Amino acid sequence: MNLIAGIIGSFAAIACFAVLLECPVRYLPHAGIVGAAGGGVYLASIEMGTDVVMASFLSALVIALMSHTFARIFRASVTIFLIPGILPTVPGAGMYRTVYYMISGDNEKCSYYLIQTLEIAGVIALAIFIVGTLFNIIKKNYEIVRKGKRQGGKLI
C-alpha cells in the first residue's frame, strides 16, 4: 500500500511540477507517468533493500528510457519529460543534510551525506547519458538501414 501511495504521490507531484516548468498541457499526464514510474522504481528498490545510490540509478534509467520513448512517440523534446520526471530522484534531502551537519559541526555526517549526494548526482547523469547514447546508436543504425533500402538494398 505504501508503494502505491508513493507512486500516486509521485504522479501528482510531477504533474504539478511540470505545470511550474510550463510544460505543454497535453504532455502533463505523460510527464506525471514518467515521474510515477521513476518514483515507483526508486521506492520498490529501497523496499527490496537496495542501496540509495543504486536505487537512484535504476530510477534514473527508467525515467530516461521513458522520456526518450515518449519524445519519439509524441514527437516532442526529451526535456519536456526528463526534467520534471527526474525530480523524485534528485538528492534534495542529502543536500539539506550535508548543509545541516556542516552548520552543526558534525564533520563525519557532513562528509557522509556530501559523498552520497555526489554519488547520486553522478549516477543520475550517468543513467541519462547511457540511455541517450543508446537511443542515438539505435537512431543512427535505423538511418543507415533506411538509407540502404532507398539505394536498392545496398548497405553502406
XYZ file of C-alpha atoms in Angstrom:
156
model
C 0.000 0.000 0.000
C 2.891 2.334 0.801
C 4.356 1.766 -2.660
C 1.052 2.563 -4.382
C 0.670 5.761 -2.354
C 4.233 6.743 -3.293
C 3.552 6.167 -6.984
C 0.342 8.199 -6.868
C 2.122 10.935 -4.918
C 4.966 10.967 -7.444
C 2.491 11.293 -10.310
C 0.713 14.223 -8.662
C 3.954 15.964 -7.663
C 5.500 15.623 -11.107
C 2.370 16.736 -12.938
C 2.203 19.837 -10.723
C 5.932 20.484 -11.088
C 5.575 20.196 -14.855
C 2.996 22.990 -14.699
C 5.583 25.183 -12.946
C 8.072 24.364 -15.697
C 5.469 25.438 -18.274
C 5.278 22.012 -19.860
C 2.621 21.931 -22.602
C -0.733 20.927 -21.112
C -1.154 17.928 -23.423
C 2.078 16.403 -22.033
C 1.326 16.876 -18.322
C -0.131 13.376 -17.815
C 2.797 11.832 -19.657
C 5.321 13.738 -17.566
C 3.427 12.530 -14.497
C 3.618 8.942 -15.733
C 7.379 9.261 -16.207
C 7.761 10.629 -12.678
C 5.458 7.994 -11.218
C 7.426 5.207 -12.879
C 10.722 6.636 -11.638
C 9.369 7.149 -8.141
C 7.905 3.642 -8.142
C 11.189 2.056 -9.197
C 13.029 4.049 -6.528
C 10.601 3.077 -3.759
C 10.452 -0.578 -4.850
C 14.250 -0.745 -4.936
C 14.520 0.743 -1.453
C 11.901 -1.703 -0.116
C 13.888 -4.605 -1.584
C 16.955 -3.447 0.353
C 18.890 -1.818 -2.484
C 21.337 0.955 -1.636
C 20.065 4.517 -2.154
C 22.653 5.192 -4.863
C 21.741 2.081 -6.853
C 18.019 2.773 -6.400
C 18.585 6.269 -7.786
C 20.496 4.834 -10.742
C 17.720 2.362 -11.592
C 15.103 5.067 -11.207
C 17.030 7.467 -13.449
C 17.431 4.716 -16.069
C 13.672 4.166 -16.175
C 12.979 7.904 -16.276
C 15.454 8.499 -19.108
C 14.190 5.486 -21.055
C 10.562 6.574 -20.765
C 11.433 10.200 -21.559
C 13.206 9.239 -24.773
C 10.417 6.840 -25.706
C 7.685 9.422 -25.099
C 9.674 12.044 -27.000
C 9.732 9.804 -30.063
C 6.109 8.729 -29.738
C 4.773 12.279 -29.325
C 7.438 13.970 -31.485
C 8.395 16.290 -28.642
C 11.584 17.283 -26.880
C 13.072 14.806 -24.423
C 13.473 17.549 -21.824
C 9.690 18.013 -21.618
C 9.502 14.620 -19.918
C 13.005 14.279 -18.466
C 13.310 17.470 -16.422
C 10.061 17.085 -14.450
C 10.376 13.294 -14.336
C 13.801 13.308 -12.711
C 12.515 15.244 -9.686
C 11.881 12.172 -7.453
C 15.472 11.064 -7.954
C 17.206 14.375 -7.177
C 19.001 14.113 -3.806
C 17.457 17.172 -2.154
C 17.363 15.605 1.308
C 21.028 14.667 1.012
C 21.940 18.250 0.113
C 19.917 19.505 3.069
C 21.566 17.049 5.470
C 25.016 17.974 4.161
C 24.474 21.655 4.941
C 22.705 20.896 8.226
C 25.558 18.790 9.567
C 28.098 21.278 8.235
C 26.431 24.043 10.255
C 26.053 21.715 13.257
C 29.763 20.951 13.166
C 29.351 17.191 12.661
C 32.032 16.732 10.009
C 31.651 12.948 9.826
C 27.956 13.030 8.923
C 28.527 16.043 6.682
C 31.152 14.108 4.719
C 28.950 11.015 4.518
C 25.958 12.889 3.100
C 28.124 15.002 0.789
C 29.688 11.905 -0.757
C 26.311 10.164 -1.024
C 24.756 13.245 -2.658
C 27.584 13.485 -5.176
C 27.287 9.762 -5.933
C 23.546 10.086 -6.545
C 24.044 13.138 -8.772
C 26.723 11.206 -10.668
C 24.584 8.125 -11.256
C 21.668 10.285 -12.417
C 23.921 11.905 -15.004
C 25.370 8.514 -15.953
C 21.920 6.975 -16.453
C 20.782 9.882 -18.635
C 23.998 9.621 -20.654
C 23.700 5.842 -21.116
C 20.095 5.958 -22.314
C 20.736 8.973 -24.546
C 23.714 7.220 -26.125
C 21.730 4.018 -26.696
C 18.936 5.949 -28.397
C 21.469 7.774 -30.590
C 23.061 4.463 -31.618
C 19.657 2.981 -32.426
C 18.705 6.093 -34.397
C 21.965 6.027 -36.349
C 21.591 2.324 -37.176
C 17.977 2.867 -38.229
C 19.016 5.696 -40.563
C 21.770 3.547 -42.086
C 19.342 0.710 -42.769
C 16.706 3.094 -44.114
C 19.224 4.815 -46.343
C 20.422 1.444 -47.610
C 16.901 0.360 -48.530
C 16.389 3.534 -50.560
C 19.547 2.822 -52.561
C 18.424 -0.510 -53.912
C 19.024 -2.562 -50.785
C 22.778 -1.928 -50.653
C 24.055 -1.193 -47.188
C 26.978 1.153 -46.970
